[in-house]
Amino acid sequence: MSRESPKLPHQTDDIFLTDGGTETWLMYKRGFDLPEFSAFHLLNDPRATAALREYYSAFAHIALQLGTGFIFDSLTYRASRDWGRLLGYSNEGLAEMNHKCLELYRDIAVEAGMAADKIVISGCIGPKGDAYNTN
């Protein structure tokens, strides 16, 4: 038996909350170093993982209080092969980190008591090049 896929935010009139800028918060509010402006590698550090749980849990609880859904916009920005190689990751290691990121969001949603139809996990892995360099 197959189950019906949940509707995405643009397919409904529902409001979904998003976070407020993960990388900026990690760097300027918590003092973490982001080599290549990449955050996914922080899941290898228990202190950073705890900070990320704090960050995303706060937004999940706000969404619950407001009765909205929440879009977990993943740490996998710059977790593509090109950027991963610059950070010393093999393709397999990079795949493991991508899965680790997504598992973090699933855990936080469950811990917060969010209904499955009220969460979207966005797994962006771009850009291929440097999005800040327009040359």
PDB file of C-alpha atoms in Angstrom:
ATOM      1  CA  MET A   1       0.000   0.000   0.000  1.00  0.00           C
ATOM      2  CA  SER A   2       1.417   3.367  -0.930  1.00  0.00           C
ATOM      3  CA  ARG A   3       0.845   6.458   1.107  1.00  0.00           C
ATOM      4  CA  GLU A   4      -0.039   9.820  -0.318  1.00  0.00           C
ATOM      5  CA  SER A   5       2.787  12.354  -0.368  1.00  0.00           C
ATOM      6  CA  PRO A   6       2.150  15.429   1.762  1.00  0.00           C
ATOM      7  CA  LYS A   7       1.459  18.646  -0.077  1.00  0.00           C
ATOM      8  CA  LEU A   8       4.271  21.158  -0.339  1.00  0.00           C
ATOM      9  CA  PRO A   9       3.712  24.717   0.936  1.00  0.00           C
ATOM     10  CA  HIS A  10       3.147  26.158  -2.539  1.00  0.00           C
ATOM     11  CA  GLN A  11       0.364  23.594  -3.103  1.00  0.00           C
ATOM     12  CA  THR A  12      -1.661  24.860  -0.142  1.00  0.00           C
ATOM     13  CA  ASP A  13      -2.827  28.073   1.453  1.00  0.00           C
ATOM     14  CA  ASP A  14      -0.978  27.106   4.652  1.00  0.00           C
ATOM     15  CA  ILE A  15       1.721  29.318   6.110  1.00  0.00           C
ATOM     16  CA  PHE A  16       5.146  27.791   6.722  1.00  0.00           C
ATOM     17  CA  LEU A  17       7.828  29.377   8.876  1.00  0.00           C
ATOM     18  CA  THR A  18      11.489  29.242   7.832  1.00  0.00           C
ATOM     19  CA  ASP A  19      14.610  29.788   9.908  1.00  0.00           C
ATOM     20  CA  GLY A  20      16.446  33.074  10.125  1.00  0.00           C
ATOM     21  CA  GLY A  21      19.891  32.436   8.623  1.00  0.00           C
ATOM     22  CA  THR A  22      21.735  29.436   9.987  1.00  0.00           C
ATOM     23  CA  GLU A  23      25.264  30.262   8.848  1.00  0.00           C
ATOM     24  CA  THR A  24      25.073  33.851  10.106  1.00  0.00           C
ATOM     25  CA  TRP A  25      23.776  32.668  13.499  1.00  0.00           C
ATOM     26  CA  LEU A  26      26.471  29.995  13.765  1.00  0.00           C
ATOM     27  CA  MET A  27      29.275  32.431  12.959  1.00  0.00           C
ATOM     28  CA  TYR A  28      28.199  35.625  14.696  1.00  0.00           C
ATOM     29  CA  LYS A  29      26.064  34.390  17.584  1.00  0.00           C
ATOM     30  CA  ARG A  30      27.910  31.169  18.429  1.00  0.00           C
ATOM     31  CA  GLY A  31      31.420  31.778  17.068  1.00  0.00           C
ATOM     32  CA  PHE A  32      31.775  28.672  14.910  1.00  0.00           C
ATOM     33  CA  ASP A  33      34.220  28.640  12.018  1.00  0.00           C
ATOM     34  CA  LEU A  34      32.663  27.838   8.653  1.00  0.00           C
ATOM     35  CA  PRO A  35      35.398  26.849   6.207  1.00  0.00           C
ATOM     36  CA  GLU A  36      34.239  27.521   2.637  1.00  0.00           C
ATOM     37  CA  PHE A  37      31.080  29.002   4.276  1.00  0.00           C
ATOM     38  CA  SER A  38      29.915  25.439   4.849  1.00  0.00           C
ATOM     39  CA  ALA A  39      28.042  24.308   7.968  1.00  0.00           C
ATOM     40  CA  PHE A  40      27.303  20.607   7.410  1.00  0.00           C
ATOM     41  CA  HIS A  41      30.687  19.570   8.824  1.00  0.00           C
ATOM     42  CA  LEU A  42      29.638  20.966  12.218  1.00  0.00           C
ATOM     43  CA  LEU A  43      27.641  17.791  12.808  1.00  0.00           C
ATOM     44  CA  ASN A  44      31.001  16.123  13.541  1.00  0.00           C
ATOM     45  CA  ASP A  45      31.320  18.333  16.643  1.00  0.00           C
ATOM     46  CA  PRO A  46      29.011  17.527  19.611  1.00  0.00           C
ATOM     47  CA  ARG A  47      29.070  21.147  20.849  1.00  0.00           C
ATOM     48  CA  ALA A  48      28.098  22.452  17.416  1.00  0.00           C
ATOM     49  CA  THR A  49      25.422  19.774  17.040  1.00  0.00           C
ATOM     50  CA  ALA A  50      23.915  20.884  20.369  1.00  0.00           C
ATOM     51  CA  ALA A  51      23.908  24.492  19.130  1.00  0.00           C
ATOM     52  CA  LEU A  52      22.197  23.433  15.896  1.00  0.00           C
ATOM     53  CA  ARG A  53      19.560  21.510  17.868  1.00  0.00           C
ATOM     54  CA  GLU A  54      18.951  24.661  19.929  1.00  0.00           C
ATOM     55  CA  TYR A  55      18.645  26.783  16.793  1.00  0.00           C
ATOM     56  CA  TYR A  56      16.231  24.571  14.864  1.00  0.00           C
ATOM     57  CA  SER A  57      14.239  23.524  17.936  1.00  0.00           C
ATOM     58  CA  ALA A  58      13.505  27.172  18.711  1.00  0.00           C
ATOM     59  CA  PHE A  59      12.022  27.678  15.242  1.00  0.00           C
ATOM     60  CA  ALA A  60      10.072  24.407  15.436  1.00  0.00           C
ATOM     61  CA  HIS A  61       8.520  25.506  18.724  1.00  0.00           C
ATOM     62  CA  ILE A  62       7.640  28.930  17.327  1.00  0.00           C
ATOM     63  CA  ALA A  63       5.902  27.217  14.404  1.00  0.00           C
ATOM     64  CA  LEU A  64       3.965  25.037  16.855  1.00  0.00           C
ATOM     65  CA  GLN A  65       2.942  28.072  18.920  1.00  0.00           C
ATOM     66  CA  LEU A  66       1.769  29.911  15.800  1.00  0.00           C
ATOM     67  CA  GLY A  67       0.074  26.850  14.319  1.00  0.00           C
ATOM     68  CA  THR A  68       2.144  27.029  11.160  1.00  0.00           C
ATOM     69  CA  GLY A  69       4.285  24.490   9.399  1.00  0.00           C
ATOM     70  CA  PHE A  70       8.062  24.723   9.356  1.00  0.00           C
ATOM     71  CA  ILE A  71      10.589  24.355   6.549  1.00  0.00           C
ATOM     72  CA  PHE A  72      13.865  22.899   7.803  1.00  0.00           C
ATOM     73  CA  ASP A  73      16.299  24.483   5.359  1.00  0.00           C
ATOM     74  CA  SER A  74      19.215  22.133   5.503  1.00  0.00           C
ATOM     75  CA  LEU A  75      22.834  22.541   6.423  1.00  0.00           C
ATOM     76  CA  THR A  76      23.657  20.834   3.159  1.00  0.00           C
ATOM     77  CA  TYR A  77      24.267  24.122   1.367  1.00  0.00           C
ATOM     78  CA  ARG A  78      27.719  23.540  -0.106  1.00  0.00           C
ATOM     79  CA  ALA A  79      27.547  19.797   0.581  1.00  0.00           C
ATOM     80  CA  SER A  80      28.016  19.013  -3.103  1.00  0.00           C
ATOM     81  CA  ARG A  81      30.947  16.978  -4.430  1.00  0.00           C
ATOM     82  CA  ASP A  82      32.925  20.037  -5.513  1.00  0.00           C
ATOM     83  CA  TRP A  83      32.643  21.801  -2.165  1.00  0.00           C
ATOM     84  CA  GLY A  84      32.971  18.529  -0.240  1.00  0.00           C
ATOM     85  CA  ARG A  85      36.321  17.809  -1.892  1.00  0.00           C
ATOM     86  CA  LEU A  86      37.599  21.242  -0.788  1.00  0.00           C
ATOM     87  CA  LEU A  87      36.699  20.251   2.775  1.00  0.00           C
ATOM     88  CA  GLY A  88      38.345  16.824   2.486  1.00  0.00           C
ATOM     89  CA  TYR A  89      35.236  14.655   2.059  1.00  0.00           C
ATOM     90  CA  SER A  90      35.009  11.595  -0.166  1.00  0.00           C
ATOM     91  CA  ASN A  91      31.754  11.057  -2.058  1.00  0.00           C
ATOM     92  CA  GLU A  92      30.744   8.441   0.533  1.00  0.00           C
ATOM     93  CA  GLY A  93      31.641  10.720   3.445  1.00  0.00           C
ATOM     94  CA  LEU A  94      29.695  13.544   1.880  1.00  0.00           C
ATOM     95  CA  ALA A  95      26.630  11.329   1.371  1.00  0.00           C
ATOM     96  CA  GLU A  96      26.862  10.325   5.036  1.00  0.00           C
ATOM     97  CA  MET A  97      26.924  13.993   6.094  1.00  0.00           C
ATOM     98  CA  ASN A  98      23.912  14.798   3.923  1.00  0.00           C
ATOM     99  CA  HIS A  99      21.984  11.958   5.572  1.00  0.00           C
ATOM    100  CA  LYS A 100      23.164  13.088   9.013  1.00  0.00           C
ATOM    101  CA  CYS A 101      21.795  16.590   8.345  1.00  0.00           C
ATOM    102  CA  LEU A 102      18.399  15.288   7.282  1.00  0.00           C
ATOM    103  CA  GLU A 103      18.223  12.936  10.275  1.00  0.00           C
ATOM    104  CA  LEU A 104      18.833  15.883  12.602  1.00  0.00           C
ATOM    105  CA  TYR A 105      15.710  17.600  11.269  1.00  0.00           C
ATOM    106  CA  ARG A 106      13.596  14.482  11.538  1.00  0.00           C
ATOM    107  CA  ASP A 107      14.684  14.060  15.164  1.00  0.00           C
ATOM    108  CA  ILE A 108      13.950  17.691  16.038  1.00  0.00           C
ATOM    109  CA  ALA A 109      10.502  17.537  14.420  1.00  0.00           C
ATOM    110  CA  VAL A 110       9.646  14.384  16.385  1.00  0.00           C
ATOM    111  CA  GLU A 111      11.017  15.828  19.647  1.00  0.00           C
ATOM    112  CA  ALA A 112       8.976  19.001  19.127  1.00  0.00           C
ATOM    113  CA  GLY A 113       5.833  16.976  18.399  1.00  0.00           C
ATOM    114  CA  MET A 114       5.339  18.349  14.913  1.00  0.00           C
ATOM    115  CA  ALA A 115       2.885  16.590  12.614  1.00  0.00           C
ATOM    116  CA  ALA A 116       4.406  15.167   9.436  1.00  0.00           C
ATOM    117  CA  ASP A 117       2.195  17.352   7.244  1.00  0.00           C
ATOM    118  CA  LYS A 118       3.527  20.449   9.022  1.00  0.00           C
ATOM    119  CA  ILE A 119       7.190  19.955   8.123  1.00  0.00           C
ATOM    120  CA  VAL A 120       9.196  20.212   4.941  1.00  0.00           C
ATOM    121  CA  ILE A 121      12.855  19.246   4.838  1.00  0.00           C
ATOM    122  CA  SER A 122      14.640  21.203   2.131  1.00  0.00           C
ATOM    123  CA  GLY A 123      17.862  19.513   1.021  1.00  0.00           C
ATOM    124  CA  CYS A 124      19.637  22.168  -1.039  1.00  0.00           C
ATOM    125  CA  ILE A 125      23.176  21.215  -2.085  1.00  0.00           C
ATOM    126  CA  GLY A 126      24.051  24.127  -4.358  1.00  0.00           C
ATOM    127  CA  PRO A 127      25.560  26.249  -5.682  1.00  0.00           C
ATOM    128  CA  LYS A 128      28.119  24.464  -7.819  1.00  0.00           C
ATOM    129  CA  GLY A 129      30.433  27.476  -7.845  1.00  0.00           C
ATOM    130  CA  ASP A 130      30.790  30.518  -5.659  1.00  0.00           C
ATOM    131  CA  ALA A 131      27.374  32.190  -5.631  1.00  0.00           C
ATOM    132  CA  TYR A 132      28.970  35.392  -4.311  1.00  0.00           C
ATOM    133  CA  ASN A 133      31.386  35.682  -7.245  1.00  0.00           C
ATOM    134  CA  THR A 134      29.520  36.974 -10.300  1.00  0.00           C
ATOM    135  CA  ASN A 135      32.572  37.014 -12.581  1.00  0.00           C
TER     136      ASN A 135
END
